[in-house]
JSON list of C-alpha atoms in Angstrom, two decimals:
[
{"chain": "A", "resi": 24, "resn": "UNK", "atom": "CA", "xyz": [0.00, -0.03, -0.01]},
{"chain": "A", "resi": 25, "resn": "UNK", "atom": "CA", "xyz": [1.25, 3.46, -0.87]},
{"chain": "A", "resi": 26, "resn": "UNK", "atom": "CA", "xyz": [2.11, 5.39, 2.26]},
{"chain": "A", "resi": 27, "resn": "UNK", "atom": "CA", "xyz": [3.59, 8.71, 3.24]},
{"chain": "A", "resi": 28, "resn": "UNK", "atom": "CA", "xyz": [4.75, 9.60, 6.73]},
{"chain": "A", "resi": 29, "resn": "UNK", "atom": "CA", "xyz": [6.10, 12.81, 8.08]},
{"chain": "A", "resi": 30, "resn": "UNK", "atom": "CA", "xyz": [8.26, 13.66, 11.14]},
{"chain": "A", "resi": 31, "resn": "UNK", "atom": "CA", "xyz": [8.18, 15.32, 13.46]},
{"chain": "A", "resi": 32, "resn": "UNK", "atom": "CA", "xyz": [4.40, 15.72, 13.94]},
{"chain": "A", "resi": 33, "resn": "UNK", "atom": "CA", "xyz": [5.05, 19.16, 15.49]},
{"chain": "A", "resi": 34, "resn": "UNK", "atom": "CA", "xyz": [8.17, 21.40, 15.74]},
{"chain": "A", "resi": 35, "resn": "UNK", "atom": "CA", "xyz": [8.71, 24.54, 17.65]},
{"chain": "A", "resi": 36, "resn": "UNK", "atom": "CA", "xyz": [11.67, 26.71, 16.65]},
{"chain": "A", "resi": 37, "resn": "UNK", "atom": "CA", "xyz": [13.03, 30.00, 17.85]},
{"chain": "A", "resi": 38, "resn": "UNK", "atom": "CA", "xyz": [13.31, 32.62, 15.15]},
{"chain": "A", "resi": 39, "resn": "UNK", "atom": "CA", "xyz": [16.61, 32.05, 13.29]},
{"chain": "A", "resi": 40, "resn": "UNK", "atom": "CA", "xyz": [16.99, 28.42, 14.38]},
{"chain": "A", "resi": 41, "resn": "UNK", "atom": "CA", "xyz": [17.34, 26.35, 11.29]},
{"chain": "A", "resi": 42, "resn": "UNK", "atom": "CA", "xyz": [15.88, 22.82, 11.05]},
{"chain": "A", "resi": 43, "resn": "UNK", "atom": "CA", "xyz": [14.62, 20.09, 8.70]},
{"chain": "A", "resi": 44, "resn": "UNK", "atom": "CA", "xyz": [11.28, 18.33, 8.29]},
{"chain": "A", "resi": 45, "resn": "UNK", "atom": "CA", "xyz": [11.22, 14.75, 7.01]},
{"chain": "A", "resi": 46, "resn": "UNK", "atom": "CA", "xyz": [8.85, 13.05, 4.55]},
{"chain": "A", "resi": 47, "resn": "UNK", "atom": "CA", "xyz": [9.27, 9.32, 4.03]},
{"chain": "A", "resi": 48, "resn": "UNK", "atom": "CA", "xyz": [7.43, 7.40, 1.40]},
{"chain": "A", "resi": 49, "resn": "UNK", "atom": "CA", "xyz": [6.71, 3.84, 0.30]},
{"chain": "A", "resi": 50, "resn": "UNK", "atom": "CA", "xyz": [5.01, 3.83, -3.05]},
{"chain": "A", "resi": 51, "resn": "UNK", "atom": "CA", "xyz": [4.67, 1.49, -5.99]},
{"chain": "A", "resi": 52, "resn": "UNK", "atom": "CA", "xyz": [5.96, 3.99, -8.42]},
{"chain": "A", "resi": 53, "resn": "UNK", "atom": "CA", "xyz": [6.92, 7.57, -7.74]},
{"chain": "A", "resi": 54, "resn": "UNK", "atom": "CA", "xyz": [5.94, 10.10, -10.36]},
{"chain": "A", "resi": 55, "resn": "UNK", "atom": "CA", "xyz": [6.73, 13.18, -8.18]},
{"chain": "A", "resi": 56, "resn": "UNK", "atom": "CA", "xyz": [6.95, 14.48, -4.76]},
{"chain": "A", "resi": 57, "resn": "UNK", "atom": "CA", "xyz": [5.27, 17.70, -3.57]},
{"chain": "A", "resi": 58, "resn": "UNK", "atom": "CA", "xyz": [5.61, 20.04, -0.69]},
{"chain": "A", "resi": 59, "resn": "UNK", "atom": "CA", "xyz": [2.82, 22.30, 0.43]},
{"chain": "A", "resi": 60, "resn": "UNK", "atom": "CA", "xyz": [2.16, 24.84, 3.15]},
{"chain": "A", "resi": 61, "resn": "UNK", "atom": "CA", "xyz": [-1.18, 25.04, 4.79]},
{"chain": "A", "resi": 62, "resn": "UNK", "atom": "CA", "xyz": [-2.29, 27.95, 7.00]},
{"chain": "A", "resi": 63, "resn": "UNK", "atom": "CA", "xyz": [-5.19, 27.54, 9.43]},
{"chain": "A", "resi": 64, "resn": "UNK", "atom": "CA", "xyz": [-8.50, 27.81, 7.68]},
{"chain": "A", "resi": 65, "resn": "UNK", "atom": "CA", "xyz": [-6.98, 27.92, 4.13]},
{"chain": "A", "resi": 66, "resn": "UNK", "atom": "CA", "xyz": [-6.25, 25.46, 1.36]},
{"chain": "A", "resi": 67, "resn": "UNK", "atom": "CA", "xyz": [-2.74, 24.07, 0.90]},
{"chain": "A", "resi": 68, "resn": "UNK", "atom": "CA", "xyz": [-0.32, 26.29, -1.03]},
{"chain": "A", "resi": 69, "resn": "UNK", "atom": "CA", "xyz": [1.98, 24.57, -3.51]},
{"chain": "A", "resi": 70, "resn": "UNK", "atom": "CA", "xyz": [5.77, 25.06, -2.73]},
{"chain": "A", "resi": 71, "resn": "UNK", "atom": "CA", "xyz": [7.89, 22.46, -4.70]},
{"chain": "A", "resi": 72, "resn": "UNK", "atom": "CA", "xyz": [7.81, 19.55, -7.00]},
{"chain": "A", "resi": 73, "resn": "UNK", "atom": "CA", "xyz": [10.72, 17.04, -7.01]},
{"chain": "A", "resi": 74, "resn": "UNK", "atom": "CA", "xyz": [10.92, 14.27, -9.59]},
{"chain": "A", "resi": 75, "resn": "UNK", "atom": "CA", "xyz": [14.15, 12.33, -9.16]},
{"chain": "A", "resi": 76, "resn": "UNK", "atom": "CA", "xyz": [16.61, 11.45, -6.37]},
{"chain": "A", "resi": 77, "resn": "UNK", "atom": "CA", "xyz": [19.28, 14.07, -5.95]},
{"chain": "A", "resi": 78, "resn": "UNK", "atom": "CA", "xyz": [17.02, 16.92, -7.09]},
{"chain": "A", "resi": 79, "resn": "UNK", "atom": "CA", "xyz": [16.91, 20.04, -5.00]},
{"chain": "A", "resi": 80, "resn": "UNK", "atom": "CA", "xyz": [14.61, 23.13, -5.10]},
{"chain": "A", "resi": 81, "resn": "UNK", "atom": "CA", "xyz": [14.80, 26.41, -3.16]},
{"chain": "A", "resi": 82, "resn": "UNK", "atom": "CA", "xyz": [12.49, 29.20, -2.43]},
{"chain": "A", "resi": 83, "resn": "UNK", "atom": "CA", "xyz": [13.44, 31.95, -0.05]},
{"chain": "A", "resi": 84, "resn": "UNK", "atom": "CA", "xyz": [14.30, 30.28, 3.35]},
{"chain": "A", "resi": 85, "resn": "UNK", "atom": "CA", "xyz": [13.05, 26.85, 2.14]},
{"chain": "A", "resi": 86, "resn": "UNK", "atom": "CA", "xyz": [14.98, 24.11, 0.37]},
{"chain": "A", "resi": 87, "resn": "UNK", "atom": "CA", "xyz": [13.60, 20.75, -0.54]},
{"chain": "A", "resi": 88, "resn": "UNK", "atom": "CA", "xyz": [15.71, 17.76, -1.34]},
{"chain": "A", "resi": 89, "resn": "UNK", "atom": "CA", "xyz": [14.79, 14.20, -2.58]},
{"chain": "A", "resi": 90, "resn": "UNK", "atom": "CA", "xyz": [16.40, 10.78, -2.05]},
{"chain": "A", "resi": 91, "resn": "UNK", "atom": "CA", "xyz": [14.91, 7.42, -3.19]},
{"chain": "A", "resi": 92, "resn": "UNK", "atom": "CA", "xyz": [13.03, 6.85, 0.06]},
{"chain": "A", "resi": 93, "resn": "UNK", "atom": "CA", "xyz": [12.57, 10.30, 1.60]},
{"chain": "A", "resi": 94, "resn": "UNK", "atom": "CA", "xyz": [12.48, 14.08, 1.20]},
{"chain": "A", "resi": 95, "resn": "UNK", "atom": "CA", "xyz": [13.65, 16.86, 3.44]},
{"chain": "A", "resi": 96, "resn": "UNK", "atom": "CA", "xyz": [12.40, 20.37, 3.71]},
{"chain": "A", "resi": 97, "resn": "UNK", "atom": "CA", "xyz": [15.16, 22.47, 5.20]},
{"chain": "A", "resi": 98, "resn": "UNK", "atom": "CA", "xyz": [14.12, 25.80, 6.75]},
{"chain": "A", "resi": 99, "resn": "UNK", "atom": "CA", "xyz": [17.04, 28.25, 7.16]},
{"chain": "A", "resi": 100, "resn": "UNK", "atom": "CA", "xyz": [16.80, 31.08, 9.69]},
{"chain": "A", "resi": 101, "resn": "UNK", "atom": "CA", "xyz": [12.97, 30.83, 9.96]},
{"chain": "A", "resi": 102, "resn": "UNK", "atom": "CA", "xyz": [10.70, 33.72, 10.84]},
{"chain": "A", "resi": 103, "resn": "UNK", "atom": "CA", "xyz": [7.43, 33.75, 12.64]},
{"chain": "A", "resi": 104, "resn": "UNK", "atom": "CA", "xyz": [5.56, 34.03, 9.30]},
{"chain": "A", "resi": 105, "resn": "UNK", "atom": "CA", "xyz": [6.89, 30.53, 8.45]},
{"chain": "A", "resi": 106, "resn": "UNK", "atom": "CA", "xyz": [4.64, 29.01, 10.96]},
{"chain": "A", "resi": 107, "resn": "UNK", "atom": "CA", "xyz": [2.21, 26.71, 9.21]},
{"chain": "A", "resi": 108, "resn": "UNK", "atom": "CA", "xyz": [1.61, 23.06, 8.66]},
{"chain": "A", "resi": 109, "resn": "UNK", "atom": "CA", "xyz": [3.89, 21.59, 5.92]},
{"chain": "A", "resi": 110, "resn": "UNK", "atom": "CA", "xyz": [2.39, 18.77, 3.88]},
{"chain": "A", "resi": 111, "resn": "UNK", "atom": "CA", "xyz": [4.22, 16.31, 1.78]},
{"chain": "A", "resi": 112, "resn": "UNK", "atom": "CA", "xyz": [2.51, 14.41, -1.04]},
{"chain": "A", "resi": 113, "resn": "UNK", "atom": "CA", "xyz": [3.40, 11.85, -3.74]},
{"chain": "A", "resi": 114, "resn": "UNK", "atom": "CA", "xyz": [2.04, 11.15, -7.08]},
{"chain": "A", "resi": 115, "resn": "UNK", "atom": "CA", "xyz": [2.01, 7.49, -7.69]},
{"chain": "A", "resi": 116, "resn": "UNK", "atom": "CA", "xyz": [2.23, 5.48, -10.79]},
{"chain": "A", "resi": 117, "resn": "UNK", "atom": "CA", "xyz": [-0.93, 3.49, -10.56]},
{"chain": "A", "resi": 118, "resn": "UNK", "atom": "CA", "xyz": [-4.51, 3.97, -9.21]},
{"chain": "A", "resi": 119, "resn": "UNK", "atom": "CA", "xyz": [-5.24, 7.04, -7.27]},
{"chain": "A", "resi": 120, "resn": "UNK", "atom": "CA", "xyz": [-3.03, 9.95, -8.11]},
{"chain": "A", "resi": 121, "resn": "UNK", "atom": "CA", "xyz": [-1.89, 11.56, -4.96]},
{"chain": "A", "resi": 122, "resn": "UNK", "atom": "CA", "xyz": [-1.22, 10.47, -1.46]},
{"chain": "A", "resi": 123, "resn": "UNK", "atom": "CA", "xyz": [-0.62, 13.06, 1.28]},
{"chain": "A", "resi": 124, "resn": "UNK", "atom": "CA", "xyz": [1.26, 12.74, 4.50]},
{"chain": "A", "resi": 125, "resn": "UNK", "atom": "CA", "xyz": [-0.24, 13.83, 7.82]},
{"chain": "A", "resi": 126, "resn": "UNK", "atom": "CA", "xyz": [1.88, 17.04, 7.91]},
{"chain": "A", "resi": 127, "resn": "UNK", "atom": "CA", "xyz": [4.32, 18.69, 10.31]},
{"chain": "A", "resi": 128, "resn": "UNK", "atom": "CA", "xyz": [2.96, 21.62, 12.28]},
{"chain": "A", "resi": 129, "resn": "UNK", "atom": "CA", "xyz": [5.73, 24.27, 12.54]},
{"chain": "A", "resi": 130, "resn": "UNK", "atom": "CA", "xyz": [5.71, 27.05, 15.09]},
{"chain": "A", "resi": 131, "resn": "UNK", "atom": "CA", "xyz": [8.38, 29.72, 14.95]},
{"chain": "A", "resi": 132, "resn": "UNK", "atom": "CA", "xyz": [8.60, 31.84, 18.03]},
{"chain": "A", "resi": 133, "resn": "UNK", "atom": "CA", "xyz": [9.83, 35.44, 17.87]},
{"chain": "B", "resi": 18, "resn": "UNK", "atom": "CA", "xyz": [-8.25, 36.94, -9.78]},
{"chain": "B", "resi": 19, "resn": "UNK", "atom": "CA", "xyz": [-8.80, 33.91, -7.62]},
{"chain": "B", "resi": 20, "resn": "UNK", "atom": "CA", "xyz": [-7.24, 30.84, -9.20]},
{"chain": "B", "resi": 21, "resn": "UNK", "atom": "CA", "xyz": [-9.43, 28.10, -7.72]},
{"chain": "B", "resi": 22, "resn": "UNK", "atom": "CA", "xyz": [-12.67, 29.20, -6.09]},
{"chain": "B", "resi": 23, "resn": "UNK", "atom": "CA", "xyz": [-15.24, 27.19, -4.17]},
{"chain": "B", "resi": 24, "resn": "UNK", "atom": "CA", "xyz": [-18.79, 27.97, -3.04]},
{"chain": "B", "resi": 25, "resn": "UNK", "atom": "CA", "xyz": [-20.09, 27.90, -0.44]},
{"chain": "B", "resi": 26, "resn": "UNK", "atom": "CA", "xyz": [-17.38, 28.47, 2.12]},
{"chain": "B", "resi": 27, "resn": "UNK", "atom": "CA", "xyz": [-19.55, 26.99, 4.89]},
{"chain": "B", "resi": 28, "resn": "UNK", "atom": "CA", "xyz": [-22.42, 24.51, 4.67]},
{"chain": "B", "resi": 29, "resn": "UNK", "atom": "CA", "xyz": [-24.53, 23.42, 7.52]},
{"chain": "B", "resi": 30, "resn": "UNK", "atom": "CA", "xyz": [-27.26, 20.86, 6.81]},
{"chain": "B", "resi": 31, "resn": "UNK", "atom": "CA", "xyz": [-29.34, 18.10, 8.26]},
{"chain": "B", "resi": 32, "resn": "UNK", "atom": "CA", "xyz": [-28.58, 14.41, 8.01]},
{"chain": "B", "resi": 33, "resn": "UNK", "atom": "CA", "xyz": [-30.25, 12.85, 4.93]},
{"chain": "B", "resi": 34, "resn": "UNK", "atom": "CA", "xyz": [-30.18, 15.97, 2.82]},
{"chain": "B", "resi": 35, "resn": "UNK", "atom": "CA", "xyz": [-28.60, 16.36, -0.58]},
{"chain": "B", "resi": 36, "resn": "UNK", "atom": "CA", "xyz": [-26.03, 19.19, -1.14]},
{"chain": "B", "resi": 37, "resn": "UNK", "atom": "CA", "xyz": [-23.71, 20.42, -3.82]},
{"chain": "B", "resi": 38, "resn": "UNK", "atom": "CA", "xyz": [-20.37, 22.18, -3.65]},
{"chain": "B", "resi": 39, "resn": "UNK", "atom": "CA", "xyz": [-19.16, 24.09, -6.71]},
{"chain": "B", "resi": 40, "resn": "UNK", "atom": "CA", "xyz": [-15.55, 24.57, -7.90]},
{"chain": "B", "resi": 41, "resn": "UNK", "atom": "CA", "xyz": [-14.10, 26.72, -10.69]},
{"chain": "B", "resi": 42, "resn": "UNK", "atom": "CA", "xyz": [-10.60, 27.26, -11.83]},
{"chain": "B", "resi": 43, "resn": "UNK", "atom": "CA", "xyz": [-9.25, 29.92, -14.14]},
{"chain": "B", "resi": 44, "resn": "UNK", "atom": "CA", "xyz": [-5.80, 28.49, -14.50]},
{"chain": "B", "resi": 45, "resn": "UNK", "atom": "CA", "xyz": [-6.44, 26.62, -17.67]},
{"chain": "B", "resi": 46, "resn": "UNK", "atom": "CA", "xyz": [-5.42, 23.36, -15.92]},
{"chain": "B", "resi": 47, "resn": "UNK", "atom": "CA", "xyz": [-6.50, 20.04, -17.46]},
{"chain": "B", "resi": 48, "resn": "UNK", "atom": "CA", "xyz": [-7.06, 18.09, -14.29]},
{"chain": "B", "resi": 49, "resn": "UNK", "atom": "CA", "xyz": [-9.29, 18.87, -11.31]},
{"chain": "B", "resi": 50, "resn": "UNK", "atom": "CA", "xyz": [-9.59, 17.08, -7.97]},
{"chain": "B", "resi": 51, "resn": "UNK", "atom": "CA", "xyz": [-11.70, 16.84, -4.81]},
{"chain": "B", "resi": 52, "resn": "UNK", "atom": "CA", "xyz": [-10.15, 16.19, -1.44]},
{"chain": "B", "resi": 53, "resn": "UNK", "atom": "CA", "xyz": [-11.59, 15.64, 1.96]},
{"chain": "B", "resi": 54, "resn": "UNK", "atom": "CA", "xyz": [-9.79, 16.88, 5.09]},
{"chain": "B", "resi": 55, "resn": "UNK", "atom": "CA", "xyz": [-11.02, 15.26, 8.21]},
{"chain": "B", "resi": 56, "resn": "UNK", "atom": "CA", "xyz": [-10.92, 16.54, 11.85]},
{"chain": "B", "resi": 57, "resn": "UNK", "atom": "CA", "xyz": [-7.39, 15.18, 12.22]},
{"chain": "B", "resi": 58, "resn": "UNK", "atom": "CA", "xyz": [-6.34, 17.38, 9.23]},
{"chain": "B", "resi": 59, "resn": "UNK", "atom": "CA", "xyz": [-5.54, 14.35, 6.99]},
{"chain": "B", "resi": 60, "resn": "UNK", "atom": "CA", "xyz": [-6.07, 15.24, 3.32]},
{"chain": "B", "resi": 61, "resn": "UNK", "atom": "CA", "xyz": [-7.42, 12.34, 1.29]},
{"chain": "B", "resi": 62, "resn": "UNK", "atom": "CA", "xyz": [-8.11, 12.45, -2.41]},
{"chain": "B", "resi": 63, "resn": "UNK", "atom": "CA", "xyz": [-11.63, 11.53, -3.46]},
{"chain": "B", "resi": 64, "resn": "UNK", "atom": "CA", "xyz": [-11.64, 12.07, -7.17]},
{"chain": "B", "resi": 65, "resn": "UNK", "atom": "CA", "xyz": [-9.53, 13.24, -9.99]},
{"chain": "B", "resi": 66, "resn": "UNK", "atom": "CA", "xyz": [-11.02, 14.22, -13.40]},
{"chain": "B", "resi": 67, "resn": "UNK", "atom": "CA", "xyz": [-9.05, 14.72, -16.58]},
{"chain": "B", "resi": 68, "resn": "UNK", "atom": "CA", "xyz": [-10.42, 15.00, -20.04]},
{"chain": "B", "resi": 69, "resn": "UNK", "atom": "CA", "xyz": [-13.61, 13.22, -19.08]},
{"chain": "B", "resi": 70, "resn": "UNK", "atom": "CA", "xyz": [-11.68, 10.48, -17.37]},
{"chain": "B", "resi": 71, "resn": "UNK", "atom": "CA", "xyz": [-12.78, 10.12, -13.80]},
{"chain": "B", "resi": 72, "resn": "UNK", "atom": "CA", "xyz": [-10.68, 8.21, -11.34]},
{"chain": "B", "resi": 73, "resn": "UNK", "atom": "CA", "xyz": [-12.39, 7.41, -8.14]},
{"chain": "B", "resi": 74, "resn": "UNK", "atom": "CA", "xyz": [-10.92, 6.58, -4.80]},
{"chain": "B", "resi": 75, "resn": "UNK", "atom": "CA", "xyz": [-12.54, 3.17, -4.01]},
{"chain": "B", "resi": 76, "resn": "UNK", "atom": "CA", "xyz": [-13.12, 4.23, -0.44]},
{"chain": "B", "resi": 77, "resn": "UNK", "atom": "CA", "xyz": [-15.49, 7.01, -1.44]},
{"chain": "B", "resi": 78, "resn": "UNK", "atom": "CA", "xyz": [-19.17, 6.07, -0.96]},
{"chain": "B", "resi": 79, "resn": "UNK", "atom": "CA", "xyz": [-21.25, 6.28, -4.04]},
{"chain": "B", "resi": 80, "resn": "UNK", "atom": "CA", "xyz": [-23.34, 8.96, -2.40]},
{"chain": "B", "resi": 81, "resn": "UNK", "atom": "CA", "xyz": [-20.60, 11.31, -3.64]},
{"chain": "B", "resi": 82, "resn": "UNK", "atom": "CA", "xyz": [-20.52, 12.11, -7.30]},
{"chain": "B", "resi": 83, "resn": "UNK", "atom": "CA", "xyz": [-18.41, 14.66, -9.14]},
{"chain": "B", "resi": 84, "resn": "UNK", "atom": "CA", "xyz": [-19.95, 16.45, -12.16]},
{"chain": "B", "resi": 85, "resn": "UNK", "atom": "CA", "xyz": [-17.91, 18.45, -14.66]},
{"chain": "B", "resi": 86, "resn": "UNK", "atom": "CA", "xyz": [-19.99, 20.71, -16.99]},
{"chain": "B", "resi": 87, "resn": "UNK", "atom": "CA", "xyz": [-16.69, 21.91, -18.62]},
{"chain": "B", "resi": 88, "resn": "UNK", "atom": "CA", "xyz": [-12.92, 21.93, -18.18]},
{"chain": "B", "resi": 89, "resn": "UNK", "atom": "CA", "xyz": [-12.98, 24.78, -15.70]},
{"chain": "B", "resi": 90, "resn": "UNK", "atom": "CA", "xyz": [-15.67, 23.32, -13.36]},
{"chain": "B", "resi": 91, "resn": "UNK", "atom": "CA", "xyz": [-15.84, 20.30, -11.12]},
{"chain": "B", "resi": 92, "resn": "UNK", "atom": "CA", "xyz": [-18.86, 20.23, -8.82]},
{"chain": "B", "resi": 93, "resn": "UNK", "atom": "CA", "xyz": [-19.36, 17.80, -5.98]},
{"chain": "B", "resi": 94, "resn": "UNK", "atom": "CA", "xyz": [-22.80, 16.34, -5.28]},
{"chain": "B", "resi": 95, "resn": "UNK", "atom": "CA", "xyz": [-23.51, 14.57, -2.05]},
{"chain": "B", "resi": 96, "resn": "UNK", "atom": "CA", "xyz": [-26.69, 12.54, -1.47]},
{"chain": "B", "resi": 97, "resn": "UNK", "atom": "CA", "xyz": [-28.16, 11.42, 1.87]},
{"chain": "B", "resi": 98, "resn": "UNK", "atom": "CA", "xyz": [-25.67, 13.19, 3.93]},
{"chain": "B", "resi": 99, "resn": "UNK", "atom": "CA", "xyz": [-24.38, 11.41, 7.05]},
{"chain": "B", "resi": 100, "resn": "UNK", "atom": "CA", "xyz": [-22.73, 12.75, 10.27]},
{"chain": "B", "resi": 101, "resn": "UNK", "atom": "CA", "xyz": [-19.42, 11.27, 9.14]},
{"chain": "B", "resi": 102, "resn": "UNK", "atom": "CA", "xyz": [-19.45, 13.46, 6.02]},
{"chain": "B", "resi": 103, "resn": "UNK", "atom": "CA", "xyz": [-18.60, 16.46, 8.15]},
{"chain": "B", "resi": 104, "resn": "UNK", "atom": "CA", "xyz": [-15.25, 17.77, 7.13]},
{"chain": "B", "resi": 105, "resn": "UNK", "atom": "CA", "xyz": [-13.50, 20.38, 4.99]},
{"chain": "B", "resi": 106, "resn": "UNK", "atom": "CA", "xyz": [-13.73, 19.68, 1.27]},
{"chain": "B", "resi": 107, "resn": "UNK", "atom": "CA", "xyz": [-11.11, 21.07, -0.98]},
{"chain": "B", "resi": 108, "resn": "UNK", "atom": "CA", "xyz": [-11.10, 21.45, -4.75]},
{"chain": "B", "resi": 109, "resn": "UNK", "atom": "CA", "xyz": [-7.83, 21.58, -6.58]},
{"chain": "B", "resi": 110, "resn": "UNK", "atom": "CA", "xyz": [-6.45, 21.74, -10.05]},
{"chain": "B", "resi": 111, "resn": "UNK", "atom": "CA", "xyz": [-3.18, 20.98, -11.85]},
{"chain": "B", "resi": 112, "resn": "UNK", "atom": "CA", "xyz": [-1.57, 20.68, -15.23]},
{"chain": "B", "resi": 113, "resn": "UNK", "atom": "CA", "xyz": [-0.85, 16.93, -15.60]},
{"chain": "B", "resi": 114, "resn": "UNK", "atom": "CA", "xyz": [1.07, 15.98, -12.47]},
{"chain": "B", "resi": 115, "resn": "UNK", "atom": "CA", "xyz": [2.65, 19.32, -11.63]},
{"chain": "B", "resi": 116, "resn": "UNK", "atom": "CA", "xyz": [1.86, 20.86, -8.34]},
{"chain": "B", "resi": 117, "resn": "UNK", "atom": "CA", "xyz": [-1.86, 21.27, -7.47]},
{"chain": "B", "resi": 118, "resn": "UNK", "atom": "CA", "xyz": [-3.44, 24.54, -6.74]},
{"chain": "B", "resi": 119, "resn": "UNK", "atom": "CA", "xyz": [-6.10, 24.29, -3.99]},
{"chain": "B", "resi": 120, "resn": "UNK", "atom": "CA", "xyz": [-9.29, 26.26, -3.34]},
{"chain": "B", "resi": 121, "resn": "UNK", "atom": "CA", "xyz": [-10.08, 27.87, 0.07]},
{"chain": "B", "resi": 122, "resn": "UNK", "atom": "CA", "xyz": [-12.22, 24.91, 1.19]},
{"chain": "B", "resi": 123, "resn": "UNK", "atom": "CA", "xyz": [-15.80, 24.29, 2.08]},
{"chain": "B", "resi": 124, "resn": "UNK", "atom": "CA", "xyz": [-16.51, 23.45, 5.70]},
{"chain": "B", "resi": 125, "resn": "UNK", "atom": "CA", "xyz": [-19.40, 20.94, 5.73]},
{"chain": "B", "resi": 126, "resn": "UNK", "atom": "CA", "xyz": [-21.26, 20.33, 9.02]},
{"chain": "B", "resi": 127, "resn": "UNK", "atom": "CA", "xyz": [-23.94, 17.69, 9.07]},
{"chain": "B", "resi": 128, "resn": "UNK", "atom": "CA", "xyz": [-26.29, 17.84, 12.07]}
]
C-alpha cells in the first residue's frame, strides 16, 4: 500500500533556528513528490515539486531535497511568518493519483 | 483573480439532505480534484477528473458524485448526507502531475 509519513508531527523553533522536516514514502511507483504549506482555515499552498533522487529546489528560506526513500524540507533562519503546517504528497504510478502525509505543524517563536 | 474558487465556504445541513459544492478554476489546468480533510487534518483524495476520465478513490461512498460541465468546473454532489461526512472539502487543479493549486475549502457540517 502506498504510504507517506512525516516527522516530526510538531516542531517549535526560535526565530533564526534552522531545522529540517522529513517526509518518508513507500510507493509502488513515484511520479513526483510535492511540498505544500497550509495555514489555518486555508487550502494548501504549493511550494515545490521534485521528480528524481538528488534533485533540490529552493524558495526563499526553504530548500527541498529528494532521495529514493525520503524528502527533506530545510528551513534556514525561519521567521514567525513561516509558521504553518507543511504537507508532503506523492504522485503514484498506478490507481489514485496523490497520497498526502499527515503534515508537520511548525511554530516559529519570535 | 482567484485561481481556484469554491462555493459555499460554509455549509450546515441536516442528515439525509442532498447538497452540492461548486468549484471553478481559471488557470487553464486540465485536471481537477476533490479532497476531504477530516478533523485530524488528514487530506485524502476523493476524485480526479481529466479530459472526461474520472478516477475514483475506491473508499469514497457512491453517495458522492463529481460532475464536470466543462474543463474549468468540477462540482461535488453529495446525497443522503451522514454525520461522518462532516469535514472540509477542497477542490484543486493542476496541469498533468505538476503541483496542485487548492481552493479555500468548504466546511461541511452535518447535524
